[in-house]
Every structure is written in structure tokens, then in C-alpha cells.
PDB file of C-alpha atoms and ligand atoms in Angstrom:
ATOM      1  CA  MET A   1     123.845  90.972 102.918  1.00 78.00           C
ATOM      2  CA  VAL A   2     121.498  91.210 105.938  1.00 82.00           C
ATOM      3  CA  SER A   3     118.423  93.489 105.800  1.00 84.00           C
ATOM      4  CA  VAL A   4     115.647  94.398 108.279  1.00 85.00           C
ATOM      5  CA  GLY A   5     113.058  92.410 106.314  1.00 93.00           C
ATOM      6  CA  TYR A   6     112.013  91.488 102.789  1.00 96.00           C
ATOM      7  CA  SER A   7     111.170  94.304 100.367  1.00 95.00           C
ATOM      8  CA  ALA A   8     107.755  94.559  98.685  1.00 96.00           C
ATOM      9  CA  ARG A   9     109.333  93.373  95.433  1.00 97.00           C
ATOM     10  CA  GLN A  10     110.963  90.332  97.068  1.00 97.00           C
ATOM     11  CA  ILE A  11     107.636  89.367  98.659  1.00 98.00           C
ATOM     12  CA  ALA A  12     105.745  89.806  95.380  1.00 98.00           C
ATOM     13  CA  LEU A  13     108.298  87.673  93.494  1.00 98.00           C
ATOM     14  CA  HIS A  14     108.166  84.940  96.172  1.00 98.00           C
ATOM     15  CA  TRP A  15     104.376  84.527  95.810  1.00 98.00           C
ATOM     16  CA  PHE A  16     104.556  84.964  92.030  1.00 98.00           C
ATOM     17  CA  VAL A  17     106.905  81.944  91.787  1.00 98.00           C
ATOM     18  CA  PHE A  18     104.547  79.994  94.047  1.00 98.00           C
ATOM     19  CA  ILE A  19     101.669  80.601  91.570  1.00 98.00           C
ATOM     20  CA  LEU A  20     103.857  79.823  88.524  1.00 98.00           C
ATOM     21  CA  VAL A  21     105.042  76.514  90.053  1.00 98.00           C
ATOM     22  CA  ALA A  22     101.395  75.576  90.750  1.00 98.00           C
ATOM     23  CA  VAL A  23     100.670  76.205  87.032  1.00 98.00           C
ATOM     24  CA  GLN A  24     103.592  73.898  86.109  1.00 98.00           C
ATOM     25  CA  TYR A  25     102.167  71.081  88.235  1.00 97.00           C
ATOM     26  CA  PHE A  26      98.823  71.616  86.511  1.00 97.00           C
ATOM     27  CA  THR A  27     100.305  71.603  82.953  1.00 97.00           C
ATOM     28  CA  GLY A  28     103.146  69.091  83.579  1.00 97.00           C
ATOM     29  CA  GLY A  29     101.122  65.904  82.984  1.00 96.00           C
ATOM     30  CA  ASN A  30      99.910  67.218  79.611  1.00 97.00           C
ATOM     31  CA  MET A  31     103.472  68.263  78.753  1.00 97.00           C
ATOM     32  CA  THR A  32     104.590  64.692  79.441  1.00 96.00           C
ATOM     33  CA  HIS A  33     101.886  63.279  77.093  1.00 96.00           C
ATOM     34  CA  LEU A  34     102.794  65.745  74.327  1.00 97.00           C
ATOM     35  CA  PHE A  35     106.539  65.268  74.751  1.00 96.00           C
ATOM     36  CA  ARG A  36     106.251  61.467  74.596  1.00 95.00           C
ATOM     37  CA  ALA A  37     103.946  61.650  71.550  1.00 96.00           C
ATOM     38  CA  ALA A  38     106.501  63.903  69.832  1.00 95.00           C
ATOM     39  CA  HIS A  39     109.248  61.379  70.563  1.00 94.00           C
ATOM     40  CA  GLY A  40     107.618  58.298  69.091  1.00 90.00           C
ATOM     41  CA  GLY A  41     105.154  57.431  71.888  1.00 88.00           C
ATOM     42  CA  THR A  42     101.382  57.001  71.603  1.00 88.00           C
ATOM     43  CA  PRO A  43      99.734  59.934  69.782  1.00 89.00           C
ATOM     44  CA  SER A  44      98.191  62.318  72.328  1.00 87.00           C
ATOM     45  CA  GLU A  45      94.641  63.675  72.589  1.00 90.00           C
ATOM     46  CA  VAL A  46      95.928  66.500  74.787  1.00 91.00           C
ATOM     47  CA  GLY A  47      95.568  70.071  73.418  1.00 93.00           C
ATOM     48  CA  SER A  48      98.912  71.178  71.969  1.00 93.00           C
ATOM     49  CA  ILE A  49      98.550  74.631  73.621  1.00 97.00           C
ATOM     50  CA  TRP A  50      99.839  73.136  76.896  1.00 97.00           C
ATOM     51  CA  ALA A  51     103.392  72.744  75.577  1.00 97.00           C
ATOM     52  CA  PRO A  52     103.968  76.482  74.857  1.00 97.00           C
ATOM     53  CA  VAL A  53     102.180  77.364  78.112  1.00 98.00           C
ATOM     54  CA  HIS A  54     104.458  75.012  80.089  1.00 98.00           C
ATOM     55  CA  ILE A  55     107.576  76.331  78.351  1.00 98.00           C
ATOM     56  CA  ALA A  56     106.603  80.016  78.782  1.00 98.00           C
ATOM     57  CA  VAL A  57     105.756  79.586  82.470  1.00 98.00           C
ATOM     58  CA  GLY A  58     108.993  77.612  83.003  1.00 98.00           C
ATOM     59  CA  LEU A  59     110.988  80.465  81.438  1.00 98.00           C
ATOM     60  CA  ALA A  60     109.118  82.957  83.658  1.00 98.00           C
ATOM     61  CA  ILE A  61     110.137  80.868  86.713  1.00 98.00           C
ATOM     62  CA  LEU A  62     113.756  80.874  85.524  1.00 98.00           C
ATOM     63  CA  ALA A  63     113.780  84.667  85.016  1.00 98.00           C
ATOM     64  CA  THR A  64     112.030  85.330  88.339  1.00 98.00           C
ATOM     65  CA  MET A  65     114.382  83.063  90.293  1.00 98.00           C
ATOM     66  CA  LEU A  66     117.451  84.736  88.745  1.00 98.00           C
ATOM     67  CA  TRP A  67     115.959  88.135  89.642  1.00 98.00           C
ATOM     68  CA  ARG A  68     115.407  86.898  93.206  1.00 98.00           C
ATOM     69  CA  VAL A  69     119.044  85.772  93.460  1.00 98.00           C
ATOM     70  CA  ARG A  70     120.127  89.223  92.261  1.00 97.00           C
ATOM     71  CA  LEU A  71     117.867  90.966  94.805  1.00 97.00           C
ATOM     72  CA  ARG A  72     119.374  88.869  97.601  1.00 95.00           C
ATOM     73  CA  GLY A  73     122.725  90.341  96.580  1.00 95.00           C
ATOM     74  CA  THR A  74     121.557  93.958  96.266  1.00 95.00           C
ATOM     75  CA  VAL A  75     118.716  94.324  98.829  1.00 92.00           C
ATOM     76  CA  GLY A  76     119.742  91.382 101.066  1.00 93.00           C
ATOM     77  CA  ALA A  77     117.537  89.173 103.224  1.00 94.00           C
ATOM     78  CA  PRO A  78     116.582  89.292 106.910  1.00 93.00           C
ATOM     79  CA  PRO A  79     118.660  87.195 109.343  1.00 91.00           C
ATOM     80  CA  ALA A  80     117.701  83.528 109.791  1.00 88.00           C
ATOM     81  CA  ALA A  81     115.151  82.969 112.567  1.00 87.00           C
ATOM     82  CA  LYS A  82     116.686  82.095 115.955  1.00 85.00           C
ATOM     83  CA  GLN A  83     116.150  78.371 116.562  1.00 87.00           C
ATOM     84  CA  HIS A  84     118.070  75.144 117.162  1.00 92.00           C
ATOM     85  CA  PRO A  85     121.221  75.197 114.954  1.00 93.00           C
ATOM     86  CA  ALA A  86     120.197  71.927 113.282  1.00 95.00           C
ATOM     87  CA  LEU A  87     116.825  73.384 112.260  1.00 94.00           C
ATOM     88  CA  GLN A  88     118.524  76.574 111.094  1.00 94.00           C
ATOM     89  CA  ALA A  89     120.890  74.503 108.934  1.00 95.00           C
ATOM     90  CA  LEU A  90     117.932  72.519 107.543  1.00 96.00           C
ATOM     91  CA  ALA A  91     116.042  75.739 106.685  1.00 96.00           C
ATOM     92  CA  THR A  92     119.105  77.146 104.879  1.00 96.00           C
ATOM     93  CA  ALA A  93     119.617  73.872 102.992  1.00 98.00           C
ATOM     94  CA  VAL A  94     115.950  73.861 101.893  1.00 98.00           C
ATOM     95  CA  HIS A  95     116.161  77.497 100.713  1.00 97.00           C
ATOM     96  CA  VAL A  96     119.370  76.905  98.751  1.00 98.00           C
ATOM     97  CA  GLY A  97     117.895  73.635  97.439  1.00 98.00           C
ATOM     98  CA  LEU A  98     114.760  75.425  96.188  1.00 98.00           C
ATOM     99  CA  TYR A  99     116.824  78.043  94.331  1.00 98.00           C
ATOM    100  CA  ILE A 100     119.081  75.406  92.736  1.00 98.00           C
ATOM    101  CA  ASP A 101     116.264  72.974  91.951  1.00 98.00           C
ATOM    102  CA  LEU A 102     113.942  75.566  90.357  1.00 98.00           C
ATOM    103  CA  ILE A 103     116.690  77.177  88.258  1.00 98.00           C
ATOM    104  CA  GLY A 104     118.170  73.771  87.392  1.00 98.00           C
ATOM    105  CA  ALA A 105     114.792  72.185  86.519  1.00 98.00           C
ATOM    106  CA  ALA A 106     113.967  75.020  84.126  1.00 98.00           C
ATOM    107  CA  LEU A 107     117.382  74.727  82.404  1.00 98.00           C
ATOM    108  CA  VAL A 108     117.177  70.923  82.196  1.00 98.00           C
ATOM    109  CA  GLY A 109     113.562  71.186  80.907  1.00 98.00           C
ATOM    110  CA  LEU A 110     114.746  73.579  78.187  1.00 98.00           C
ATOM    111  CA  ALA A 111     117.603  71.281  77.207  1.00 98.00           C
ATOM    112  CA  ALA A 112     115.323  68.205  77.201  1.00 98.00           C
ATOM    113  CA  ASN A 113     112.656  69.883  75.126  1.00 97.00           C
ATOM    114  CA  PHE A 114     114.866  71.413  72.442  1.00 97.00           C
ATOM    115  CA  TRP A 115     118.145  69.496  72.272  1.00 98.00           C
ATOM    116  CA  LEU A 116     118.588  66.479  74.552  1.00 98.00           C
ATOM    117  CA  PRO A 117     115.341  64.504  75.010  1.00 97.00           C
ATOM    118  CA  GLN A 118     117.220  61.954  77.123  1.00 97.00           C
ATOM    119  CA  LEU A 119     117.275  64.598  79.905  1.00 98.00           C
ATOM    120  CA  ALA A 120     113.467  64.451  80.320  1.00 98.00           C
ATOM    121  CA  GLY A 121     113.788  61.876  83.112  1.00 98.00           C
ATOM    122  CA  LEU A 122     116.146  64.183  85.030  1.00 98.00           C
ATOM    123  CA  HIS A 123     113.647  67.043  84.639  1.00 98.00           C
ATOM    124  CA  ARG A 124     110.876  64.816  86.047  1.00 98.00           C
ATOM    125  CA  LEU A 125     113.108  63.774  88.963  1.00 98.00           C
ATOM    126  CA  MET A 126     113.853  67.431  89.769  1.00 98.00           C
ATOM    127  CA  VAL A 127     110.214  68.557  89.641  1.00 98.00           C
ATOM    128  CA  ARG A 128     108.394  65.561  91.155  1.00 97.00           C
ATOM    129  CA  PRO A 129     110.205  63.919  94.122  1.00 98.00           C
ATOM    130  CA  ILE A 130     112.889  66.547  94.735  1.00 98.00           C
ATOM    131  CA  LEU A 131     110.775  69.711  94.355  1.00 98.00           C
ATOM    132  CA  THR A 132     107.844  68.106  96.203  1.00 98.00           C
ATOM    133  CA  ALA A 133     110.106  67.170  99.147  1.00 98.00           C
ATOM    134  CA  LEU A 134     111.724  70.624  99.267  1.00 98.00           C
ATOM    135  CA  PHE A 135     108.352  72.339  98.979  1.00 98.00           C
ATOM    136  CA  GLY A 136     106.869  70.110 101.711  1.00 98.00           C
ATOM    137  CA  LEU A 137     109.726  70.910 104.107  1.00 98.00           C
ATOM    138  CA  HIS A 138     109.486  74.624 103.243  1.00 98.00           C
ATOM    139  CA  VAL A 139     105.725  74.769 103.965  1.00 98.00           C
ATOM    140  CA  ALA A 140     106.115  72.633 107.121  1.00 97.00           C
ATOM    141  CA  GLY A 141     108.783  75.072 108.365  1.00 96.00           C
ATOM    142  CA  ALA A 142     106.587  78.102 107.625  1.00 96.00           C
ATOM    143  CA  LEU A 143     103.628  76.523 109.471  1.00 97.00           C
ATOM    144  CA  TRP A 144     105.882  75.544 112.388  1.00 95.00           C
ATOM    145  CA  HIS A 145     106.986  79.172 112.789  1.00 95.00           C
ATOM    146  CA  TRP A 146     103.487  80.542 112.290  1.00 96.00           C
ATOM    147  CA  ILE A 147     101.422  78.149 114.433  1.00 96.00           C
ATOM    148  CA  VAL A 148     103.848  76.649 116.990  1.00 95.00           C
ATOM    149  CA  LEU A 149     106.600  79.235 117.542  1.00 93.00           C
ATOM    150  CA  ARG A 150     104.336  82.207 116.688  1.00 94.00           C
ATOM    151  CA  ASP A 151     107.328  84.311 115.624  1.00 94.00           C
ATOM    152  CA  ASP A 152     107.540  86.839 112.764  1.00 93.00           C
ATOM    153  CA  VAL A 153     108.898  84.486 110.062  1.00 95.00           C
ATOM    154  CA  MET A 154     105.556  84.151 108.221  1.00 96.00           C
ATOM    155  CA  ALA A 155     104.651  87.824 108.718  1.00 96.00           C
ATOM    156  CA  ARG A 156     107.888  89.033 107.126  1.00 95.00           C
ATOM    157  CA  MET A 157     106.998  87.180 103.881  1.00 97.00           C
ATOM    158  CA  LEU A 158     103.595  88.949 103.900  1.00 97.00           C
ATOM    159  CA  ARG A 159     104.435  92.518 104.964  1.00 95.00           C
ATOM    160  CA  PRO A 160     107.384  94.497 103.535  1.00 95.00           C
ATOM    161  CA  ALA A 161     109.993  95.890 105.922  1.00 87.00           C
ATOM    162  CA  PRO A 162     109.486  99.625 106.705  1.00 80.00           C
ATOM    163  CA  ASP A 163     112.406 100.581 104.436  1.00 68.00           C
ATOM    164  CA  GLY A 164     111.723  97.777 101.956  1.00 54.00           C
ATOM    165  CA  SER A 165     110.104  99.616  99.080  1.00 54.00           C
ATOM    166  CA  HIS A 166     112.396  98.289  96.291  1.00 58.00           C
TER     167      HIS A 166
HETATM  168  C1  HEM B   1     111.065  75.301  87.169  1.00 53.50           C
HETATM  169  C2  HEM B   1     110.199  75.283  86.179  1.00 53.50           C
HETATM  170  C3  HEM B   1     109.457  74.025  85.809  1.00 53.50           C
HETATM  171  C4  HEM B   1     108.680  73.201  86.577  1.00 53.50           C
HETATM  172  C5  HEM B   1     108.365  73.350  88.069  1.00 53.50           C
HETATM  173  C6  HEM B   1     108.211  72.121  85.710  1.00 53.50           C
HETATM  174  C7  HEM B   1     107.361  71.087  86.109  1.00 53.50           C
HETATM  175  C8  HEM B   1     107.045  69.968  85.343  1.00 53.50           C
HETATM  176  C9  HEM B   1     106.204  68.883  85.759  1.00 53.50           C
HETATM  177  C10 HEM B   1     105.501  68.784  87.136  1.00 53.50           C
HETATM  178  C11 HEM B   1     106.168  67.972  84.760  1.00 53.50           C
HETATM  179  C12 HEM B   1     105.417  66.623  84.746  1.00 53.50           C
HETATM  180  C13 HEM B   1     106.346  65.502  85.199  1.00 53.50           C
HETATM  181  C14 HEM B   1     105.596  64.188  85.321  1.00 53.50           C
HETATM  182  O1  HEM B   1     104.793  63.867  84.454  1.00 53.50           O
HETATM  183  O2  HEM B   1     105.836  63.471  86.300  1.00 53.50           O
HETATM  184  C15 HEM B   1     106.985  68.479  83.668  1.00 53.50           C
HETATM  185  C16 HEM B   1     107.231  67.829  82.455  1.00 53.50           C
HETATM  186  C17 HEM B   1     107.973  68.347  81.419  1.00 53.50           C
HETATM  187  N1  HEM B   1     108.517  69.634  81.357  1.00 53.50           N
HETATM  188 FE1  HEM B   1     108.581  70.968  82.876  1.00 53.50          FE
HETATM  189  N2  HEM B   1     108.710  72.312  84.453  1.00 53.50           N
HETATM  190  C18 HEM B   1     109.461  73.481  84.461  1.00 53.50           C
HETATM  191  C19 HEM B   1     110.114  74.069  83.374  1.00 53.50           C
HETATM  192  C20 HEM B   1     110.162  73.523  82.098  1.00 53.50           C
HETATM  193  C21 HEM B   1     110.764  74.167  80.931  1.00 53.50           C
HETATM  194  C22 HEM B   1     111.388  75.579  80.904  1.00 53.50           C
HETATM  195  C23 HEM B   1     110.647  73.280  79.901  1.00 53.50           C
HETATM  196  C24 HEM B   1     111.040  73.402  78.440  1.00 53.50           C
HETATM  197  C25 HEM B   1     111.386  74.499  77.839  1.00 53.50           C
HETATM  198  C26 HEM B   1     110.018  72.080  80.412  1.00 53.50           C
HETATM  199  C27 HEM B   1     109.803  70.920  79.697  1.00 53.50           C
HETATM  200  C28 HEM B   1     109.181  69.767  80.156  1.00 53.50           C
HETATM  201  C29 HEM B   1     109.094  68.526  79.422  1.00 53.50           C
HETATM  202  C30 HEM B   1     109.730  68.257  78.049  1.00 53.50           C
HETATM  203  C31 HEM B   1     108.346  67.621  80.206  1.00 53.50           C
HETATM  204  C32 HEM B   1     107.996  66.164  79.868  1.00 53.50           C
HETATM  205  C33 HEM B   1     109.052  65.262  80.543  1.00 53.50           C
HETATM  206  C34 HEM B   1     108.816  63.768  80.271  1.00 53.50           C
HETATM  207  O3  HEM B   1     107.796  63.395  79.729  1.00 53.50           O
HETATM  208  O4  HEM B   1     109.694  62.968  80.591  1.00 53.50           O
HETATM  209  N3  HEM B   1     109.714  72.270  81.737  1.00 53.50           N
HETATM  210  N4  HEM B   1     107.510  69.699  84.041  1.00 53.50           N
END
């Protein structure tokens, strides 16, 4: 569904996920120490509080991303910016990749933590190289639109569309 712009709620959820993912990068190293200690590795000096924090924030990312998918269906999203078709395809692939990777990483993290510890490596792969690459491309694209093309792509993720109060 195509809309005039993003709604206030969609914008708030976008930046909320950004903050939550930053928290996960901050707590992830400690989570790795604690997880390895719990699975027969070297005992860890790290405060055990970081495990529930990492799990709770991961679940919040999962819930927020699912809500965002639902809002794309109900409220829609503005049309892709006009640019070279190859860049447009890359932007779409990065967006879809971010949705899949964030939802998938949270589910794999859950599975690794509670049932299948052998999946921890897959979780790390999804949140280190893959998420970092997707995030880097996403930010590079936003800066390209903002600084070089000077179009409204950045502005529409900062200001809600006139009818976008949901
Ligand atoms: C999309 C949400 C999530 C992000 C972005 C994320 C991010 C991270 C990061 C950056 C690390 C450190 C990896 C490293 O040391 O290289 C990590 C480790 C870990 N996370 Fe998450 N995480 C998320 C959700 C979750 C959830 C929901 C759980 C469990 C319920 C979880 C369980 C774990 C575990 C068990 C490790 C240790 C993996 C290992 O040592 O091999 N994560 N996570």
C-alpha cells in the first residue's frame, strides 16, 4: 500500500528500533561472555544483569519490527525515491534485508539461548557482519539522499505526513 508519507507512529517506531539495536550492540559482548560461561566456558566476571537486559531488549525489537510490518500493511509506506533502477533495487533489498535480519536474529537468539545453543554462531553472524553491512548501506543511502541528492527521503523519516497521525 502506498501512502503520502510515514505516520508519526511509523517514524517513532523506526527511531525506537535504532536505539534498541544500539543497546544490543552495547550489551552483546557481555551476553557472549555470560552465554559461554553458562555453556562450559571460562567463568565470567560480567554482571549477570546483562543477560535479561539483552533478552528483554531483543524481544522488544522483535515486537516492534512485527508491529512495523503490520503498519506497512495497514497505513502503507511512501513510494520509493526516484533514482537509478539499480539503486532503487538495492534500497529495497536493504530494507527487506533489515526486516528479515532483525526479526530472524531475535528468533534465532531466543532459540539459541533457551533450546539450541548450537545456534549461537548463527545469531552472531546475523547481528555482526550481516546487520552491520545492512545498517552501513542503509545509513550511506540516507546520507546520499540528504547531502548529495538533497531530496525529501531523510525529511520524511523525521516529519510525519500531513494525514499521518496513526
Ligand atoms: C534483533 C535483536 C538482537 C540483536 C541486534 C542482538 C545483538 C547481539 C550482539 C551484537 C551480540 C554479540 C555478538 C558477538 O559477541 O559478536 C549478541 C549475542 C548474543 N545474543 Fe543477541 N541480539 C538480539 C536478540 C537476542 C535475543 C532475543 C536473545 C535471546 C533471547 C539473544 C541472545 C544472544 C546470545 C545467547 C548471545 C551470545 C552468542 C554467542 O556467544 O555465541 N539475542 N546479540
